[in-house]
Amino acid sequence: MPAPEREAIEVAQDSALVEALRAGDERAFLDLVGRLHGGLVRFALGFVRTQTAAEDVVQDAWAAVLQGIDRFEGRSTLRSWILGIVANLARTRAVGDRRSVPLSALQPDDERAVEASEFLPDTHSRWAGHWARWPEPWPDQCLLSRETMQQVREAIDRLPQGQRAVIQLRDVEGCTAEEVCEALGLSEVNQRVLLHRARSRVRKEIARHFQGSKP
Amino acid sequence: MSRALPEDLDCVVAVEQVTDYIEGAMPLQARTRFEQHLCYCPACMIYLRQIKAQIGVSALLAEHKPPPEEVTRKLLQLFRASRRG
């Protein structure tokens, strides 16, 4: 389903949920908490240092959500609104913990998706700019092994803050690009550049992992 | 007279376009050129498959376990208080 339609459906479902929350429907609230809480903590961990700090941030965020729910206008999805609250609180907390990262860290850099050394040099007479050696296909069954999944998790966690936030929301949590732009205050282009850098870096690490584990 | 095909992309350029391609954020002409390149270049096809596989694996990392019971209890109290106020 195209993203705009998916988002439209989500916004429509949200409005029923928001009504239920406003009316004090405890089950609706607990469902929402059950659905989002774990992911929110994981997301907050990209900004603050410890699990405890992340838990605190998310609990504060829930309190802010409940305070603000009567004013929620449904211009974004409920999830991206909540993610935005978590991001703001986590960043504020990180400033207090001196783990603040200037906003410029969210700006794109000029890193390459694949190291230049993987390609034939400009001086090559026929194939300049083409792969010097083909990337090795990844074995499907190993990709889903616990070890590889752990590698991917750690690779994501090691990314610079902006890249980590974007890939975590897009690829792990399955948010739309629009939701991520909304939650993190990014332009479409910046969101995509951060996603590109993040995916490329994680790919490098998986490739290294498979190369290293070869007999 | 037939129109010449656009010049093939360099792989070093193609790998930088993978995200735009997957995101559907490319103008038609650039998209066509990228897809043409994939037809000629098995190595970039492998690269694209790797990125797509990685996205699939990442999605499996989502954590849907509910919070610990004491957190749930605390949040429920918060909820009740907020609805009373």
Short mmCIF file of N, CA and C in Angstrom, two decimals, chain A residues 15-186:
data_model
loop_
_atom_site.label_atom_id
_atom_site.label_comp_id
_atom_site.label_asym_id
_atom_site.label_seq_id
_atom_site.Cartn_x
_atom_site.Cartn_y
_atom_site.Cartn_z
N SER A 15 -8.07 8.53 15.15
CA SER A 15 -9.08 9.42 15.70
C SER A 15 -10.04 8.65 16.61
N ALA A 16 -10.33 7.38 16.27
CA ALA A 16 -11.15 6.55 17.16
C ALA A 16 -10.42 6.30 18.48
N LEU A 17 -9.12 6.03 18.35
CA LEU A 17 -8.31 5.75 19.54
C LEU A 17 -8.21 6.99 20.43
N VAL A 18 -7.99 8.12 19.80
CA VAL A 18 -7.88 9.37 20.56
C VAL A 18 -9.19 9.64 21.31
N GLU A 19 -10.30 9.41 20.62
CA GLU A 19 -11.60 9.59 21.28
C GLU A 19 -11.71 8.69 22.51
N ALA A 20 -11.30 7.43 22.34
CA ALA A 20 -11.37 6.47 23.45
C ALA A 20 -10.50 6.93 24.62
N LEU A 21 -9.30 7.42 24.30
CA LEU A 21 -8.40 7.88 25.36
C LEU A 21 -9.01 9.07 26.09
N ARG A 22 -9.57 9.99 25.32
CA ARG A 22 -10.19 11.17 25.94
C ARG A 22 -11.33 10.77 26.83
N ALA A 23 -12.05 9.71 26.44
CA ALA A 23 -13.20 9.26 27.21
C ALA A 23 -12.79 8.41 28.42
N GLY A 24 -11.46 8.21 28.57
CA GLY A 24 -11.00 7.48 29.74
C GLY A 24 -11.02 5.95 29.59
N ASP A 25 -10.99 5.47 28.36
CA ASP A 25 -11.01 4.02 28.09
C ASP A 25 -9.66 3.41 28.45
N GLU A 26 -9.62 2.71 29.59
CA GLU A 26 -8.34 2.19 30.09
C GLU A 26 -7.77 1.11 29.17
N ARG A 27 -8.66 0.29 28.63
CA ARG A 27 -8.17 -0.78 27.76
C ARG A 27 -7.47 -0.19 26.53
N ALA A 28 -8.07 0.87 25.98
CA ALA A 28 -7.47 1.51 24.80
C ALA A 28 -6.08 2.04 25.16
N PHE A 29 -5.96 2.62 26.34
CA PHE A 29 -4.67 3.16 26.76
C PHE A 29 -3.64 2.04 26.94
N LEU A 30 -4.06 0.98 27.60
CA LEU A 30 -3.12 -0.12 27.84
C LEU A 30 -2.70 -0.79 26.53
N ASP A 31 -3.64 -0.90 25.59
CA ASP A 31 -3.29 -1.44 24.27
C ASP A 31 -2.21 -0.58 23.61
N LEU A 32 -2.42 0.71 23.67
CA LEU A 32 -1.47 1.64 23.05
C LEU A 32 -0.10 1.53 23.72
N VAL A 33 -0.10 1.48 25.03
CA VAL A 33 1.15 1.34 25.78
C VAL A 33 1.84 0.02 25.39
N GLY A 34 1.05 -1.05 25.35
CA GLY A 34 1.62 -2.35 25.01
C GLY A 34 2.22 -2.35 23.61
N ARG A 35 1.58 -1.63 22.71
CA ARG A 35 2.04 -1.61 21.33
C ARG A 35 3.29 -0.77 21.16
N LEU A 36 3.38 0.34 21.88
CA LEU A 36 4.45 1.30 21.60
C LEU A 36 5.60 1.34 22.61
N HIS A 37 5.34 0.97 23.84
CA HIS A 37 6.30 1.27 24.91
C HIS A 37 7.72 0.75 24.63
N GLY A 38 7.83 -0.54 24.30
CA GLY A 38 9.15 -1.13 24.08
C GLY A 38 9.93 -0.40 22.99
N GLY A 39 9.26 -0.08 21.91
CA GLY A 39 9.91 0.63 20.81
C GLY A 39 10.31 2.04 21.19
N LEU A 40 9.49 2.67 22.02
CA LEU A 40 9.81 4.03 22.46
C LEU A 40 11.07 4.03 23.32
N VAL A 41 11.18 3.03 24.20
CA VAL A 41 12.37 2.94 25.06
C VAL A 41 13.61 2.73 24.19
N ARG A 42 13.49 1.84 23.22
CA ARG A 42 14.60 1.57 22.31
C ARG A 42 15.00 2.85 21.55
N PHE A 43 13.99 3.58 21.14
CA PHE A 43 14.22 4.83 20.41
C PHE A 43 14.93 5.85 21.33
N ALA A 44 14.44 5.98 22.56
CA ALA A 44 15.02 6.94 23.51
C ALA A 44 16.48 6.59 23.81
N LEU A 45 16.80 5.31 23.79
CA LEU A 45 18.17 4.86 24.08
C LEU A 45 19.19 5.40 23.07
N GLY A 46 18.70 5.86 21.94
CA GLY A 46 19.60 6.47 20.98
C GLY A 46 20.07 7.85 21.41
N PHE A 47 19.40 8.43 22.40
CA PHE A 47 19.74 9.78 22.84
C PHE A 47 20.36 9.80 24.23
N VAL A 48 19.88 8.94 25.12
CA VAL A 48 20.37 8.96 26.50
C VAL A 48 21.26 7.75 26.76
N ARG A 49 21.96 7.82 27.89
CA ARG A 49 23.03 6.86 28.11
C ARG A 49 22.56 5.50 28.63
N THR A 50 21.59 5.51 29.52
CA THR A 50 21.28 4.25 30.20
C THR A 50 19.83 3.82 29.96
N GLN A 51 19.61 2.54 30.19
CA GLN A 51 18.27 1.96 30.09
C GLN A 51 17.32 2.69 31.05
N THR A 52 17.80 2.96 32.28
CA THR A 52 16.97 3.64 33.27
C THR A 52 16.56 5.02 32.79
N ALA A 53 17.54 5.75 32.23
CA ALA A 53 17.23 7.09 31.73
C ALA A 53 16.19 7.00 30.61
N ALA A 54 16.35 6.00 29.75
CA ALA A 54 15.41 5.85 28.63
C ALA A 54 14.01 5.53 29.15
N GLU A 55 13.94 4.64 30.14
CA GLU A 55 12.64 4.30 30.75
C GLU A 55 11.99 5.56 31.34
N ASP A 56 12.81 6.34 32.05
CA ASP A 56 12.30 7.58 32.66
C ASP A 56 11.74 8.52 31.60
N VAL A 57 12.52 8.69 30.54
CA VAL A 57 12.10 9.59 29.47
C VAL A 57 10.75 9.14 28.91
N VAL A 58 10.62 7.85 28.67
CA VAL A 58 9.38 7.35 28.06
C VAL A 58 8.20 7.49 29.03
N GLN A 59 8.44 7.26 30.30
CA GLN A 59 7.35 7.46 31.27
C GLN A 59 6.92 8.93 31.31
N ASP A 60 7.91 9.82 31.29
CA ASP A 60 7.59 11.25 31.24
C ASP A 60 6.82 11.57 29.96
N ALA A 61 7.21 10.91 28.89
CA ALA A 61 6.54 11.16 27.61
C ALA A 61 5.07 10.72 27.69
N TRP A 62 4.83 9.57 28.32
CA TRP A 62 3.43 9.13 28.46
C TRP A 62 2.62 10.16 29.25
N ALA A 63 3.25 10.70 30.30
CA ALA A 63 2.55 11.72 31.08
C ALA A 63 2.23 12.93 30.21
N ALA A 64 3.20 13.33 29.37
CA ALA A 64 2.98 14.48 28.48
C ALA A 64 1.90 14.16 27.44
N VAL A 65 1.88 12.92 26.98
CA VAL A 65 0.86 12.51 26.01
C VAL A 65 -0.53 12.66 26.63
N LEU A 66 -0.66 12.19 27.87
CA LEU A 66 -1.97 12.25 28.53
C LEU A 66 -2.38 13.69 28.79
N GLN A 67 -1.39 14.52 29.10
CA GLN A 67 -1.70 15.94 29.30
C GLN A 67 -2.14 16.61 28.00
N GLY A 68 -1.52 16.16 26.90
CA GLY A 68 -1.76 16.86 25.64
C GLY A 68 -2.85 16.24 24.77
N ILE A 69 -3.34 15.08 25.14
CA ILE A 69 -4.22 14.34 24.23
C ILE A 69 -5.48 15.13 23.87
N ASP A 70 -5.96 15.96 24.79
CA ASP A 70 -7.16 16.75 24.48
C ASP A 70 -6.90 17.80 23.41
N ARG A 71 -5.64 18.13 23.26
CA ARG A 71 -5.29 19.15 22.26
C ARG A 71 -4.74 18.53 20.97
N PHE A 72 -4.57 17.20 20.94
CA PHE A 72 -4.04 16.54 19.74
C PHE A 72 -4.98 16.74 18.57
N GLU A 73 -4.44 17.29 17.47
CA GLU A 73 -5.32 17.68 16.37
C GLU A 73 -5.34 16.69 15.22
N GLY A 74 -4.52 15.66 15.32
CA GLY A 74 -4.56 14.65 14.26
C GLY A 74 -3.95 15.11 12.95
N ARG A 75 -3.06 16.10 13.01
CA ARG A 75 -2.39 16.51 11.77
C ARG A 75 -1.26 15.56 11.42
N SER A 76 -0.71 14.91 12.44
CA SER A 76 0.25 13.85 12.20
C SER A 76 -0.39 12.58 12.73
N THR A 77 0.28 11.43 12.56
CA THR A 77 -0.27 10.24 13.20
C THR A 77 0.00 10.34 14.70
N LEU A 78 -0.80 9.61 15.46
CA LEU A 78 -0.62 9.60 16.92
C LEU A 78 0.79 9.13 17.26
N ARG A 79 1.26 8.11 16.52
CA ARG A 79 2.58 7.57 16.80
C ARG A 79 3.68 8.60 16.57
N SER A 80 3.60 9.35 15.46
CA SER A 80 4.68 10.31 15.20
C SER A 80 4.62 11.46 16.22
N TRP A 81 3.41 11.79 16.66
CA TRP A 81 3.29 12.81 17.71
C TRP A 81 3.97 12.33 18.99
N ILE A 82 3.69 11.10 19.37
CA ILE A 82 4.30 10.54 20.59
C ILE A 82 5.81 10.43 20.44
N LEU A 83 6.26 9.98 19.26
CA LEU A 83 7.71 9.87 19.02
C LEU A 83 8.39 11.23 19.13
N GLY A 84 7.71 12.26 18.64
CA GLY A 84 8.26 13.62 18.72
C GLY A 84 8.44 14.04 20.18
N ILE A 85 7.45 13.69 20.99
CA ILE A 85 7.53 14.03 22.43
C ILE A 85 8.71 13.29 23.07
N VAL A 86 8.85 12.01 22.75
CA VAL A 86 9.96 11.24 23.30
C VAL A 86 11.29 11.84 22.85
N ALA A 87 11.40 12.16 21.56
CA ALA A 87 12.65 12.72 21.04
C ALA A 87 13.01 14.01 21.76
N ASN A 88 12.02 14.88 21.96
CA ASN A 88 12.30 16.15 22.64
C ASN A 88 12.74 15.95 24.07
N LEU A 89 12.01 15.10 24.78
CA LEU A 89 12.37 14.86 26.18
C LEU A 89 13.74 14.19 26.29
N ALA A 90 14.00 13.25 25.39
CA ALA A 90 15.28 12.53 25.44
C ALA A 90 16.43 13.46 25.14
N ARG A 91 16.24 14.36 24.17
CA ARG A 91 17.31 15.31 23.84
C ARG A 91 17.56 16.26 25.00
N THR A 92 16.47 16.73 25.62
CA THR A 92 16.62 17.63 26.76
C THR A 92 17.38 16.93 27.88
N ARG A 93 17.00 15.69 28.11
CA ARG A 93 17.66 14.92 29.16
C ARG A 93 19.13 14.70 28.82
N ALA A 94 19.41 14.45 27.56
CA ALA A 94 20.79 14.22 27.13
C ALA A 94 21.63 15.48 27.34
N VAL A 95 21.03 16.65 27.15
CA VAL A 95 21.74 17.90 27.40
C VAL A 95 22.15 17.94 28.87
N GLY A 96 21.20 17.56 29.75
CA GLY A 96 21.48 17.54 31.18
C GLY A 96 22.58 16.56 31.52
N ASP A 97 22.59 15.43 30.82
CA ASP A 97 23.61 14.40 31.05
C ASP A 97 24.89 14.67 30.29
N ARG A 98 24.96 15.84 29.65
CA ARG A 98 26.11 16.20 28.80
C ARG A 98 26.32 15.20 27.69
N ARG A 99 25.24 14.58 27.25
CA ARG A 99 25.44 13.75 26.08
C ARG A 99 24.70 14.41 24.92
N SER A 100 24.67 15.72 25.00
CA SER A 100 23.93 16.43 23.97
C SER A 100 24.73 16.39 22.68
N VAL A 101 24.02 16.27 21.60
CA VAL A 101 24.67 16.31 20.31
C VAL A 101 24.08 17.48 19.56
N PRO A 102 24.91 18.37 19.07
CA PRO A 102 24.36 19.53 18.37
C PRO A 102 23.52 19.08 17.18
N LEU A 103 22.58 19.92 16.83
CA LEU A 103 21.67 19.55 15.76
C LEU A 103 22.42 19.27 14.46
N SER A 104 23.59 19.88 14.34
CA SER A 104 24.36 19.66 13.11
C SER A 104 24.67 18.18 12.90
N ALA A 105 24.66 17.42 14.00
CA ALA A 105 24.90 15.99 13.86
C ALA A 105 23.78 15.33 13.06
N LEU A 106 22.65 16.02 12.99
CA LEU A 106 21.55 15.49 12.18
C LEU A 106 21.72 15.86 10.71
N GLN A 107 22.71 16.70 10.44
CA GLN A 107 22.91 17.11 9.05
C GLN A 107 23.67 16.03 8.30
N PRO A 108 23.40 15.93 7.01
CA PRO A 108 24.09 14.92 6.21
C PRO A 108 25.59 15.21 6.11
N ASP A 109 26.38 14.17 6.01
CA ASP A 109 27.81 14.35 5.76
C ASP A 109 28.11 13.81 4.36
N ASP A 110 29.39 13.76 4.02
CA ASP A 110 29.68 13.34 2.65
C ASP A 110 30.28 11.94 2.58
N GLU A 111 29.94 11.13 3.57
CA GLU A 111 30.42 9.77 3.60
C GLU A 111 29.91 8.97 2.40
N ARG A 112 30.70 7.98 1.96
CA ARG A 112 30.27 7.15 0.83
C ARG A 112 29.55 5.90 1.30
N ALA A 113 28.60 5.45 0.49
CA ALA A 113 27.85 4.23 0.82
C ALA A 113 28.78 3.02 0.82
N VAL A 114 29.70 3.01 -0.11
CA VAL A 114 30.65 1.90 -0.24
C VAL A 114 32.04 2.53 -0.38
N GLU A 115 33.02 1.96 0.30
CA GLU A 115 34.38 2.52 0.24
C GLU A 115 34.86 2.63 -1.20
N ALA A 116 35.56 3.73 -1.47
CA ALA A 116 36.06 3.97 -2.83
C ALA A 116 36.97 2.83 -3.31
N SER A 117 37.64 2.21 -2.34
CA SER A 117 38.58 1.15 -2.72
C SER A 117 37.89 -0.09 -3.29
N GLU A 118 36.56 -0.17 -3.10
CA GLU A 118 35.82 -1.32 -3.66
C GLU A 118 35.60 -1.17 -5.17
N PHE A 119 35.88 0.03 -5.69
CA PHE A 119 35.64 0.28 -7.11
C PHE A 119 36.95 0.47 -7.86
N LEU A 120 36.90 0.24 -9.15
CA LEU A 120 38.09 0.46 -9.97
C LEU A 120 38.35 1.96 -10.08
N PRO A 121 39.61 2.36 -10.06
CA PRO A 121 39.94 3.79 -10.05
C PRO A 121 39.61 4.48 -11.38
N ASP A 122 39.55 5.81 -11.29
CA ASP A 122 39.24 6.62 -12.48
C ASP A 122 40.21 6.38 -13.63
N THR A 123 41.40 5.90 -13.26
CA THR A 123 42.42 5.69 -14.28
C THR A 123 42.19 4.40 -15.08
N HIS A 124 41.24 3.58 -14.62
CA HIS A 124 41.01 2.32 -15.33
C HIS A 124 40.48 2.62 -16.73
N SER A 125 41.06 1.95 -17.73
CA SER A 125 40.77 2.34 -19.11
C SER A 125 39.34 2.00 -19.52
N ARG A 126 38.77 0.91 -18.99
CA ARG A 126 37.46 0.49 -19.48
C ARG A 126 36.37 0.57 -18.42
N TRP A 127 36.71 0.19 -17.18
CA TRP A 127 35.67 0.00 -16.16
C TRP A 127 35.82 0.91 -14.95
N ALA A 128 36.32 2.10 -15.15
CA ALA A 128 36.44 3.05 -14.03
C ALA A 128 35.09 3.23 -13.34
N GLY A 129 35.09 3.22 -12.00
CA GLY A 129 33.84 3.45 -11.26
C GLY A 129 32.96 2.22 -11.15
N HIS A 130 33.42 1.08 -11.68
CA HIS A 130 32.67 -0.17 -11.50
C HIS A 130 33.31 -0.99 -10.39
N TRP A 131 32.58 -1.95 -9.89
CA TRP A 131 33.09 -2.77 -8.79
C TRP A 131 34.43 -3.42 -9.17
N ALA A 132 35.39 -3.34 -8.27
CA ALA A 132 36.65 -4.03 -8.49
C ALA A 132 36.43 -5.53 -8.30
N ARG A 133 35.57 -5.84 -7.32
CA ARG A 133 35.21 -7.23 -7.06
C ARG A 133 33.73 -7.21 -6.67
N TRP A 134 32.95 -8.12 -7.16
CA TRP A 134 31.52 -8.12 -6.84
C TRP A 134 31.30 -8.30 -5.34
N PRO A 135 30.29 -7.64 -4.81
CA PRO A 135 29.96 -7.95 -3.41
C PRO A 135 29.50 -9.41 -3.32
N GLU A 136 29.86 -10.04 -2.24
CA GLU A 136 29.53 -11.45 -2.06
C GLU A 136 28.06 -11.58 -1.64
N PRO A 137 27.26 -12.38 -2.36
CA PRO A 137 25.85 -12.53 -1.91
C PRO A 137 25.82 -13.10 -0.49
N TRP A 138 24.81 -12.68 0.27
CA TRP A 138 24.71 -13.16 1.65
C TRP A 138 23.88 -14.44 1.71
N PRO A 139 24.33 -15.39 2.50
CA PRO A 139 23.56 -16.63 2.64
C PRO A 139 22.25 -16.37 3.40
N ASP A 140 21.13 -16.65 2.74
CA ASP A 140 19.81 -16.34 3.31
C ASP A 140 19.62 -16.87 4.73
N GLN A 141 20.01 -18.14 4.92
CA GLN A 141 19.70 -18.74 6.23
C GLN A 141 20.52 -18.10 7.35
N CYS A 142 21.76 -17.66 7.02
CA CYS A 142 22.60 -17.02 8.05
C CYS A 142 22.06 -15.64 8.43
N LEU A 143 21.40 -15.02 7.45
CA LEU A 143 20.90 -13.67 7.68
C LEU A 143 19.93 -13.64 8.85
N LEU A 144 19.19 -14.72 9.01
CA LEU A 144 18.16 -14.74 10.05
C LEU A 144 18.66 -15.38 11.34
N SER A 145 19.96 -15.70 11.38
CA SER A 145 20.47 -16.31 12.60
C SER A 145 20.49 -15.28 13.73
N ARG A 146 20.44 -15.79 14.94
CA ARG A 146 20.44 -14.91 16.11
C ARG A 146 21.69 -14.03 16.12
N GLU A 147 22.80 -14.63 15.70
CA GLU A 147 24.07 -13.90 15.71
C GLU A 147 24.03 -12.71 14.75
N THR A 148 23.52 -12.94 13.55
CA THR A 148 23.46 -11.85 12.58
C THR A 148 22.49 -10.76 13.04
N MET A 149 21.36 -11.20 13.58
CA MET A 149 20.38 -10.21 14.06
C MET A 149 21.02 -9.33 15.14
N GLN A 150 21.81 -9.97 16.00
CA GLN A 150 22.50 -9.23 17.05
C GLN A 150 23.49 -8.23 16.44
N GLN A 151 24.19 -8.67 15.38
CA GLN A 151 25.12 -7.79 14.67
C GLN A 151 24.41 -6.57 14.12
N VAL A 152 23.24 -6.80 13.53
CA VAL A 152 22.48 -5.69 12.95
C VAL A 152 22.05 -4.74 14.07
N ARG A 153 21.55 -5.32 15.16
CA ARG A 153 21.13 -4.51 16.31
C ARG A 153 22.28 -3.61 16.79
N GLU A 154 23.45 -4.22 16.95
CA GLU A 154 24.60 -3.46 17.47
C GLU A 154 25.09 -2.43 16.47
N ALA A 155 25.05 -2.80 15.20
CA ALA A 155 25.48 -1.85 14.16
C ALA A 155 24.58 -0.62 14.18
N ILE A 156 23.29 -0.83 14.34
CA ILE A 156 22.35 0.29 14.41
C ILE A 156 22.65 1.14 15.64
N ASP A 157 22.90 0.47 16.76
CA ASP A 157 23.15 1.21 18.00
C ASP A 157 24.44 2.01 17.98
N ARG A 158 25.37 1.63 17.13
CA ARG A 158 26.65 2.35 17.05
C ARG A 158 26.59 3.56 16.12
N LEU A 159 25.52 3.72 15.39
CA LEU A 159 25.44 4.81 14.41
C LEU A 159 25.40 6.17 15.11
N PRO A 160 25.83 7.21 14.40
CA PRO A 160 25.64 8.57 14.93
C PRO A 160 24.15 8.81 15.19
N GLN A 161 23.88 9.70 16.16
CA GLN A 161 22.53 9.87 16.68
C GLN A 161 21.42 10.03 15.63
N GLY A 162 21.64 10.93 14.69
CA GLY A 162 20.60 11.20 13.69
C GLY A 162 20.33 9.98 12.81
N GLN A 163 21.39 9.33 12.36
CA GLN A 163 21.24 8.14 11.53
C GLN A 163 20.54 7.03 12.29
N ARG A 164 20.95 6.88 13.55
CA ARG A 164 20.36 5.82 14.35
C ARG A 164 18.86 6.06 14.55
N ALA A 165 18.51 7.32 14.85
CA ALA A 165 17.10 7.63 15.08
C ALA A 165 16.27 7.31 13.84
N VAL A 166 16.79 7.69 12.69
CA VAL A 166 16.03 7.50 11.45
C VAL A 166 15.88 6.02 11.09
N ILE A 167 16.98 5.27 11.12
CA ILE A 167 16.90 3.87 10.71
C ILE A 167 16.09 3.06 11.73
N GLN A 168 16.22 3.42 12.99
CA GLN A 168 15.44 2.72 14.03
C GLN A 168 13.94 2.89 13.76
N LEU A 169 13.54 4.11 13.45
CA LEU A 169 12.12 4.35 13.23
C LEU A 169 11.64 3.78 11.89
N ARG A 170 12.44 3.96 10.85
CA ARG A 170 12.01 3.51 9.53
C ARG A 170 12.07 1.99 9.40
N ASP A 171 13.25 1.42 9.62
CA ASP A 171 13.46 0.02 9.29
C ASP A 171 13.09 -0.93 10.42
N VAL A 172 13.29 -0.51 11.66
CA VAL A 172 12.95 -1.40 12.77
C VAL A 172 11.47 -1.24 13.13
N GLU A 173 11.06 0.00 13.38
CA GLU A 173 9.69 0.23 13.83
C GLU A 173 8.67 0.31 12.69
N GLY A 174 9.17 0.47 11.48
CA GLY A 174 8.26 0.50 10.34
C GLY A 174 7.46 1.79 10.19
N CYS A 175 8.01 2.89 10.67
CA CYS A 175 7.34 4.18 10.48
C CYS A 175 7.47 4.62 9.03
N THR A 176 6.55 5.46 8.59
CA THR A 176 6.67 6.04 7.25
C THR A 176 7.67 7.20 7.30
N ALA A 177 8.14 7.58 6.10
CA ALA A 177 9.06 8.72 6.01
C ALA A 177 8.39 9.97 6.60
N GLU A 178 7.11 10.14 6.31
CA GLU A 178 6.39 11.33 6.81
C GLU A 178 6.39 11.35 8.33
N GLU A 179 6.14 10.20 8.93
CA GLU A 179 6.12 10.14 10.40
C GLU A 179 7.48 10.52 10.99
N VAL A 180 8.54 10.05 10.34
CA VAL A 180 9.88 10.31 10.87
C VAL A 180 10.24 11.79 10.72
N CYS A 181 9.90 12.36 9.57
CA CYS A 181 10.15 13.80 9.36
C CYS A 181 9.44 14.60 10.44
N GLU A 182 8.20 14.22 10.68
CA GLU A 182 7.37 14.91 11.67
C GLU A 182 7.98 14.77 13.07
N ALA A 183 8.32 13.54 13.44
CA ALA A 183 8.80 13.29 14.80
C ALA A 183 10.15 13.94 15.06
N LEU A 184 11.02 13.96 14.06
CA LEU A 184 12.37 14.46 14.29
C LEU A 184 12.59 15.86 13.73
N GLY A 185 11.55 16.43 13.13
CA GLY A 185 11.69 17.77 12.57
C GLY A 185 12.68 17.82 11.42
N LEU A 186 12.65 16.81 10.56
CA LEU A 186 13.59 16.75 9.44
C LEU A 186 12.87 17.05 8.13
#
